[in-house]
CSV table of C-alpha atoms and ligand atoms in Angstrom, one decimal:
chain,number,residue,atom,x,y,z
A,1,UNK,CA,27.6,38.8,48.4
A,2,UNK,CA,24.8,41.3,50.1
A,3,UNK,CA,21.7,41.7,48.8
A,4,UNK,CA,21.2,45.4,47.8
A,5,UNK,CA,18.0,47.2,47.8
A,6,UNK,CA,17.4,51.2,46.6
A,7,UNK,CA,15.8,53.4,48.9
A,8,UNK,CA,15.0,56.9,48.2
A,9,UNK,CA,18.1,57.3,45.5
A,10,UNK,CA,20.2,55.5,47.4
A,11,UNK,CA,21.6,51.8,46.5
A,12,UNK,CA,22.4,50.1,50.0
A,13,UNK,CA,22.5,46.9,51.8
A,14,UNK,CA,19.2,44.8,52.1
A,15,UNK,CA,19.5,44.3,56.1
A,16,UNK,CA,20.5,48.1,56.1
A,17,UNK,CA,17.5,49.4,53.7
A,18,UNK,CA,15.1,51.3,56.0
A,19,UNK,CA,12.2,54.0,55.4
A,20,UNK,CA,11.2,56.9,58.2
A,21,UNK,CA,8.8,55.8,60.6
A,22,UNK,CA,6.4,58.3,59.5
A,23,UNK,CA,7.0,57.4,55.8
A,24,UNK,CA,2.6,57.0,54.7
A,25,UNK,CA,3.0,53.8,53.8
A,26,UNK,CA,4.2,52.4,56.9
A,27,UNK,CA,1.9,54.5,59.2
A,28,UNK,CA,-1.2,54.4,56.8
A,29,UNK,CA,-0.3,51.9,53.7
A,30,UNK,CA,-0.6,55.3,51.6
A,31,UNK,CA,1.2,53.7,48.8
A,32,UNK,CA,1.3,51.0,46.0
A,33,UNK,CA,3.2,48.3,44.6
A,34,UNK,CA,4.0,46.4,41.5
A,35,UNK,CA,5.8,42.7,41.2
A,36,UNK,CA,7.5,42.0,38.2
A,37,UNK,CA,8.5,38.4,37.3
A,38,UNK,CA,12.4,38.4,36.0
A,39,UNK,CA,13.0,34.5,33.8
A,40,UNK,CA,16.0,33.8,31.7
A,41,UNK,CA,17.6,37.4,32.0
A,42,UNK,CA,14.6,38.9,31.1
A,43,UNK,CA,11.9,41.8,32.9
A,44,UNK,CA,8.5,40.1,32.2
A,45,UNK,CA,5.3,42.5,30.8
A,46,UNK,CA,7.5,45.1,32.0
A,47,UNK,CA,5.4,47.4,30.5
A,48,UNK,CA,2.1,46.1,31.6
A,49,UNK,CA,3.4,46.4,35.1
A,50,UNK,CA,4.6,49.6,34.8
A,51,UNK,CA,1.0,50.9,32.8
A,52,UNK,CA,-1.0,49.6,35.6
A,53,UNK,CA,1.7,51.8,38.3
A,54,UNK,CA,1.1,55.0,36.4
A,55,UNK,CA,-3.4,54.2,37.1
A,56,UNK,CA,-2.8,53.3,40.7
A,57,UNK,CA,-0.8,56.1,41.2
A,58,UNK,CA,-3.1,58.7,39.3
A,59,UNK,CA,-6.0,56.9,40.9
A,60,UNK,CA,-4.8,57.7,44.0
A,61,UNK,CA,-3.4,61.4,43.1
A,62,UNK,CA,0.0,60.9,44.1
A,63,UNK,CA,3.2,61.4,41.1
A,64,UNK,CA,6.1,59.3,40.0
A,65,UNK,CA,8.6,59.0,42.2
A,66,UNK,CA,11.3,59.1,39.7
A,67,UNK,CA,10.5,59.5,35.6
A,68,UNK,CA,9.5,56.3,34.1
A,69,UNK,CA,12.5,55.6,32.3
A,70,UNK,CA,14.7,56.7,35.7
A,71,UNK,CA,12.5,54.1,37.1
A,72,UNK,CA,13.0,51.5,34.8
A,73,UNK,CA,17.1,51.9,35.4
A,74,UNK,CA,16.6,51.5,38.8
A,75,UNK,CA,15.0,48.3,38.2
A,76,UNK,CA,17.1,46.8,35.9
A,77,UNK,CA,20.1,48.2,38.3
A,78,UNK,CA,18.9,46.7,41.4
A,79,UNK,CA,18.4,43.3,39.4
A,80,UNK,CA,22.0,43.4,38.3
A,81,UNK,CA,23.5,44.3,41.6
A,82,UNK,CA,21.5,41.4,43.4
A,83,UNK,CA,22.6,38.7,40.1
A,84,UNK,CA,19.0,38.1,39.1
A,85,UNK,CA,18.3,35.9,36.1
A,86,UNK,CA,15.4,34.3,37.6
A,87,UNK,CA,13.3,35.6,40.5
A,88,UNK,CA,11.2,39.1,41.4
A,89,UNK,CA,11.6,42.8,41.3
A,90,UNK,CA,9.4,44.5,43.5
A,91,UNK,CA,8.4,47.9,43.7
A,92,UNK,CA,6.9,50.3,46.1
A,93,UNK,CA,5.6,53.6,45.9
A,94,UNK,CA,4.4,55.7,48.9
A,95,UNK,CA,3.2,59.4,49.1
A,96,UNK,CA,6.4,60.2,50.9
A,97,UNK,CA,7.2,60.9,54.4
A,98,UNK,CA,4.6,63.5,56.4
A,99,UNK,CA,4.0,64.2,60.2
A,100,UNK,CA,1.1,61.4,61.0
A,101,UNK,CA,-2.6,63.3,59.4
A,102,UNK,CA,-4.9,61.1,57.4
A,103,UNK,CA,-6.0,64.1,54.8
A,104,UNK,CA,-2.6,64.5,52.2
A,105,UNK,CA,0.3,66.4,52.8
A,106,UNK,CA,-0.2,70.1,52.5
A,107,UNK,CA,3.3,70.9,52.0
A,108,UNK,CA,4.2,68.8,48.7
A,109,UNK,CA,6.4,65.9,49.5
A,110,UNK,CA,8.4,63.4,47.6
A,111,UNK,CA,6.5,60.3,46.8
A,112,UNK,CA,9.2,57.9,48.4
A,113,UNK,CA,10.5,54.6,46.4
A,114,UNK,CA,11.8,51.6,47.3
A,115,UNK,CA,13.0,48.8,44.8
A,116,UNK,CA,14.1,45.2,46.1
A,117,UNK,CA,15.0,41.8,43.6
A,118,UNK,CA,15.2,38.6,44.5
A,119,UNK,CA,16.1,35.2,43.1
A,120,UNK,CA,13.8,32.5,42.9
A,121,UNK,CA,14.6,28.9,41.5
A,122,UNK,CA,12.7,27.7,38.5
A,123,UNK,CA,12.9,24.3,39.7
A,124,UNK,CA,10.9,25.0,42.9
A,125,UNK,CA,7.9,26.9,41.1
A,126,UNK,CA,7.9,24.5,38.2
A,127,UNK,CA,7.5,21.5,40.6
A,128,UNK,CA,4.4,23.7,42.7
A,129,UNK,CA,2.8,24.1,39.0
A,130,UNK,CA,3.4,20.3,38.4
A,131,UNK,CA,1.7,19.5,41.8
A,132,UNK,CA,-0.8,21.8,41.5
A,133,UNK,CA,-2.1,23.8,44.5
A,134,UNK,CA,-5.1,23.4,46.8
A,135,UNK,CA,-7.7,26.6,47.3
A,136,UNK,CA,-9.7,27.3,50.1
A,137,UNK,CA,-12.9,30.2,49.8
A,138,UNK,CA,-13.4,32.9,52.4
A,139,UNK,CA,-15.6,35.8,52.1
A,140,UNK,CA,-15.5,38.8,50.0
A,141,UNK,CA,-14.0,41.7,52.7
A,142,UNK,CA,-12.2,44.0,51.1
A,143,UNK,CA,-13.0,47.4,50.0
A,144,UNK,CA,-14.5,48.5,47.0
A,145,UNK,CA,-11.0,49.5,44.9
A,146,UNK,CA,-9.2,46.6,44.7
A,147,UNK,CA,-8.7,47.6,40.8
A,148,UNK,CA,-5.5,49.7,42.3
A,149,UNK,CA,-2.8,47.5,43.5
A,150,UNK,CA,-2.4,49.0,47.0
A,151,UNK,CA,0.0,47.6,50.2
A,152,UNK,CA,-3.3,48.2,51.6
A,153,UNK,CA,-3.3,44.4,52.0
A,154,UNK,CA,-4.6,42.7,55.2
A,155,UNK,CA,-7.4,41.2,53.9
A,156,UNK,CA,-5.2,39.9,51.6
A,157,UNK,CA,-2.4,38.6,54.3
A,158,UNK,CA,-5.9,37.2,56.4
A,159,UNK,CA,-6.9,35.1,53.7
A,160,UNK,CA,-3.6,34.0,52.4
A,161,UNK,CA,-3.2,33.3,56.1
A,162,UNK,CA,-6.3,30.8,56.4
A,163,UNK,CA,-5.4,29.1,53.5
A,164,UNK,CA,-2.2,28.2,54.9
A,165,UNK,CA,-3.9,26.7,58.2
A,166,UNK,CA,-6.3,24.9,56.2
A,167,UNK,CA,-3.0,23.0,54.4
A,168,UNK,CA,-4.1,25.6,51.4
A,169,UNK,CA,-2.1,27.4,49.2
A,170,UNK,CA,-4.4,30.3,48.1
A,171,UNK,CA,-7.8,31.9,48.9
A,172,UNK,CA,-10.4,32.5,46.6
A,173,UNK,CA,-12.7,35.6,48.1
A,174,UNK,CA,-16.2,35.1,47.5
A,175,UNK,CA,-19.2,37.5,47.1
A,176,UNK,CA,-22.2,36.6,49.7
A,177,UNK,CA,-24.0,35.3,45.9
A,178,UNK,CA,-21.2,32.9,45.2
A,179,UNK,CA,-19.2,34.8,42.4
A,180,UNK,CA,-15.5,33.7,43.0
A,181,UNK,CA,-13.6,37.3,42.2
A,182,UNK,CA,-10.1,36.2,42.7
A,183,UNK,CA,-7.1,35.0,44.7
A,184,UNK,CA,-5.6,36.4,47.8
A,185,UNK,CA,-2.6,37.4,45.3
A,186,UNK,CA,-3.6,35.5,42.0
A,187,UNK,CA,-6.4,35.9,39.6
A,188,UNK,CA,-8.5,33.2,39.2
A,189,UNK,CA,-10.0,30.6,36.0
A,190,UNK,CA,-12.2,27.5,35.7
A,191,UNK,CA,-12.0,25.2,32.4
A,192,UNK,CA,-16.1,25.0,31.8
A,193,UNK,CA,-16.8,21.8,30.4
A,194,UNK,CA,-16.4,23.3,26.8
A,195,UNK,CA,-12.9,24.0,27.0
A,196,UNK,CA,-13.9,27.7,27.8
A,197,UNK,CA,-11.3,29.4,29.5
A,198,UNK,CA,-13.8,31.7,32.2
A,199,UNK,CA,-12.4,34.5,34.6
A,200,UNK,CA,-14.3,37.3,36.6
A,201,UNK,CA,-14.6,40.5,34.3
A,202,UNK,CA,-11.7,43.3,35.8
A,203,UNK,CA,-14.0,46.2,35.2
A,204,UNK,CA,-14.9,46.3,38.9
A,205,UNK,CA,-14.2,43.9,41.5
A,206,UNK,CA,-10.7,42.4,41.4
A,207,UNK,CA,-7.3,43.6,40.1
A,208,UNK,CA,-6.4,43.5,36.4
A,209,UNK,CA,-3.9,41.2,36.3
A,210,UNK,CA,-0.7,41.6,34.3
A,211,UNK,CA,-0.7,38.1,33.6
A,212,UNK,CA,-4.4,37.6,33.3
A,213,UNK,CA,-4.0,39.7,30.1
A,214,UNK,CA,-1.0,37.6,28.7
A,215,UNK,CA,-3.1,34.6,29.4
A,216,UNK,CA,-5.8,36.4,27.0
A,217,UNK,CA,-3.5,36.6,24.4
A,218,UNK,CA,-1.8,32.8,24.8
A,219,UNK,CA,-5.8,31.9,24.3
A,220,UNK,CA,-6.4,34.0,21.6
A,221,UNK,CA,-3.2,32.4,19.6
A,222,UNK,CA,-4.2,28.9,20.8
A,223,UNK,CA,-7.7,29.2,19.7
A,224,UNK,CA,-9.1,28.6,22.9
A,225,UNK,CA,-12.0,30.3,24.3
A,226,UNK,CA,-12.3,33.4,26.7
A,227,UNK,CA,-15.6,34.4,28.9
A,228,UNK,CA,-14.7,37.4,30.9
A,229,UNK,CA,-18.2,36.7,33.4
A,230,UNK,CA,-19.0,35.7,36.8
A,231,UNK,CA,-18.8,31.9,38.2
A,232,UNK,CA,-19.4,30.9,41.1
A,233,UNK,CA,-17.6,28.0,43.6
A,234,UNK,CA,-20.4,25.5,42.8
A,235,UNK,CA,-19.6,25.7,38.9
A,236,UNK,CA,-15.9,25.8,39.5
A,237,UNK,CA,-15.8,22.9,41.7
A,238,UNK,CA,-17.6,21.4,39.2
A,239,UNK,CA,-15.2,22.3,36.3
A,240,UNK,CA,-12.9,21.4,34.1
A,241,UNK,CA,-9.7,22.7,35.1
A,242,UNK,CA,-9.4,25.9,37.7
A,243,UNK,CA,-6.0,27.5,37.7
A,244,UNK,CA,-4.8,31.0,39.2
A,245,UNK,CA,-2.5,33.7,37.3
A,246,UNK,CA,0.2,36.0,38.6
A,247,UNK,CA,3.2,37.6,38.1
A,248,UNK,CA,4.8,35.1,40.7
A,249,UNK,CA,3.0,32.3,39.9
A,250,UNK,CA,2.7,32.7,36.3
A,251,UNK,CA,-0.2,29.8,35.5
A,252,UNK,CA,-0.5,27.1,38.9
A,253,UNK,CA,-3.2,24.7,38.6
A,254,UNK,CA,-5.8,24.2,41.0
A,255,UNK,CA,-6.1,20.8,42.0
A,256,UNK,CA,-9.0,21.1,44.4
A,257,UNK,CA,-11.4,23.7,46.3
A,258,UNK,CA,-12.7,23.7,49.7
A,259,UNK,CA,-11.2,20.5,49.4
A,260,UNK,CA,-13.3,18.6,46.6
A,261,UNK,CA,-10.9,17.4,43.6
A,262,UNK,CA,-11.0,19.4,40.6
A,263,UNK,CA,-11.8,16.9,37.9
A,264,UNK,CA,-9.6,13.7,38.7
A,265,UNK,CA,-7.5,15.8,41.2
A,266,UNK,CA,-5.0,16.5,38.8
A,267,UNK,CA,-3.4,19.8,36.8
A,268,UNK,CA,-5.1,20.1,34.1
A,269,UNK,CA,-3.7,20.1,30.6
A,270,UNK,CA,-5.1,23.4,29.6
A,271,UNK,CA,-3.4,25.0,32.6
A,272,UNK,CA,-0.6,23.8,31.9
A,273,UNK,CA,-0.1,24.7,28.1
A,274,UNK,CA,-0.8,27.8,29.2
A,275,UNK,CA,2.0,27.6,31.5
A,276,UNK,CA,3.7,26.5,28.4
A,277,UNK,CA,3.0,28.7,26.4
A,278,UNK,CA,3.7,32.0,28.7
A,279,UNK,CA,7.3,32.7,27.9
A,280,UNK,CA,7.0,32.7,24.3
A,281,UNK,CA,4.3,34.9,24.1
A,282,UNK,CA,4.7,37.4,27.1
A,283,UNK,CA,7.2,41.1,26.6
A,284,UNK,CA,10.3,40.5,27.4
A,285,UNK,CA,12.7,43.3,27.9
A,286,UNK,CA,16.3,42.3,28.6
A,287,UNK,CA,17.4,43.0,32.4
A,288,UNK,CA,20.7,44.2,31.1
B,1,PMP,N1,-5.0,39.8,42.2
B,1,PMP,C1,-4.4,40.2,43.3
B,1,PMP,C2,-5.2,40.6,44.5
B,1,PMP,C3,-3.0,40.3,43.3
B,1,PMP,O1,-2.3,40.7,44.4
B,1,PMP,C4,-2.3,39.9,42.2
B,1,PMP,C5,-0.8,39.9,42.2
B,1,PMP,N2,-0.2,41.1,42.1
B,1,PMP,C6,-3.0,39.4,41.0
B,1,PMP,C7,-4.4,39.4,41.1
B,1,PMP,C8,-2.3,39.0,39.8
B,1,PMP,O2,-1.7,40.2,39.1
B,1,PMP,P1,-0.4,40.1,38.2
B,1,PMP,O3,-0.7,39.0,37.1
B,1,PMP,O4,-0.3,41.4,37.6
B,1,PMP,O5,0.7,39.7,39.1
């Protein structure tokens, strides 16, 4: 059965799904993205992810590509077509295809969309989150907006990159001070000694995650503690627990930094109560 991707209101095959070459996000990544996580038949903070689209987008002044409920059919249509009950749907939005010219389009154009799901097994993330995963720190190099979730993302794919040759699994940026802001693609949390639950504030400085905020509300019906300030690698090697948050990896403990052992080298049990805890609590809407 072939995977089927939309492209521009058109459902086709994966290997056949193709943009123009002078679409903006492919000459000039002149777009953004969203991932949402799809468990048990269901679209996860759906509605988070969509929120945050609508602010990247007005942040950078382009329009829905579709109407968000259009959008949201698209979604859950591409998931059905591809026989997702447990994996991704991703989403990209760019301002549309343009002859090559960094200022916008003068003429309007069609901000261009392209939707793709995949499956995912639960097994193979719930065993990574068992393990727990190993973070390297590189510096802070990306520009100053990385509150809009751009495919602007070679910093990103550089970092991620380093981790990997380092025997890593994700890369923690770091301000010239020592203030961890967050993950390559994950946000990131230490365990202070307390049992405070600490992550870098998402006014300025790192992306608000979608699943940083269901982790916020987890916390807040488990009692636990939440310190939205700065920390830096010194106090996080030093912690608790450190774990990192996204819509793909839900909640992963971090087992060790720059290679020194987190605590006894081991998830910690916060982390994963958290982890736990995460499908009860998050939105759920039905991918069918
Ligand atoms: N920070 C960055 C840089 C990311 O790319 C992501 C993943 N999209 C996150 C944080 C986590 O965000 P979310 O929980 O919404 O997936």
């Amino acid at each position: 059965m072939p995977r089927i991707a939309y492209v521009n209101g058109r459902y086709v095959r994966h290997a056949d799904a193709v943009v123009h070459v002078e679409d903006r996000g492919y000459q000039l990544a002149d777009g953004v993205y969203e991932v949402c996580e799809i468990a048990r038949g269901f679209i996860i903070d759906m509605k988070g992810h969509l929120d945050r689209l609508d602010r990247s987008l007005s942040e950078l002044r382009m329009g829905w590509p579709l109407e968000r409920s259009a959008l949201e059919l698209v979604m859950r249509e591409v998931i059905r077509r591809n026989h997702v009950r447990n994996g991704l749907v991703y989403l990209q939005v760019t301002r549309g295809v343009s002859p090559r010219d960094h200022a916008f389009p003068t003429k309007p154009v069609r901000p261009a969309l392209v939707v793709t799901a995949k499956r995912t097994d639960p097994r193979v993330s719930a065993r990574k989150a068992e393990k727990g995963m190993a973070v390297i720190t590189v510096p802070e190099n990306r520009w100053e907006r990385v509150d809009i979730k751009t495919i602007g993302l070679l910093p990103n794919v550089l970092a991620r990159q380093a981790a990997v040759d380092a025997g890593a699994q994700e890369a923690w940026f770091v301000d010239p001070d020592g203030t961890v802001k967050e993950g390559a693609s994950t946000n990131a949390w230490i365990v202070s000694k307390d049992g405070v639950l600490v992550t870098h504030p998402a006014d300025f400085g790192i992306l608000r995650g979608i699943t940083r905020a269901t982790v916020m509300r987890i916390a807040a019906e488990h009692d636990l503690k939440v310190e939205e300030r700065h920390f830096t690698v010194e106090e996080a090697q030093a912690a608790r627990e450190a774990f990192v948050t996204s819509a793909t990896s839900v909640v992963t403990p971090v087992i060790s930094i720059d290679g020194k052992a987190i605590a006894n080298g081991h998830p910690g049990s916060i982390a994963r109560s958290l982890r736990e805890a995460f499908f009860a609590i998050a939105e759920k809407s039905p991918t069918c």
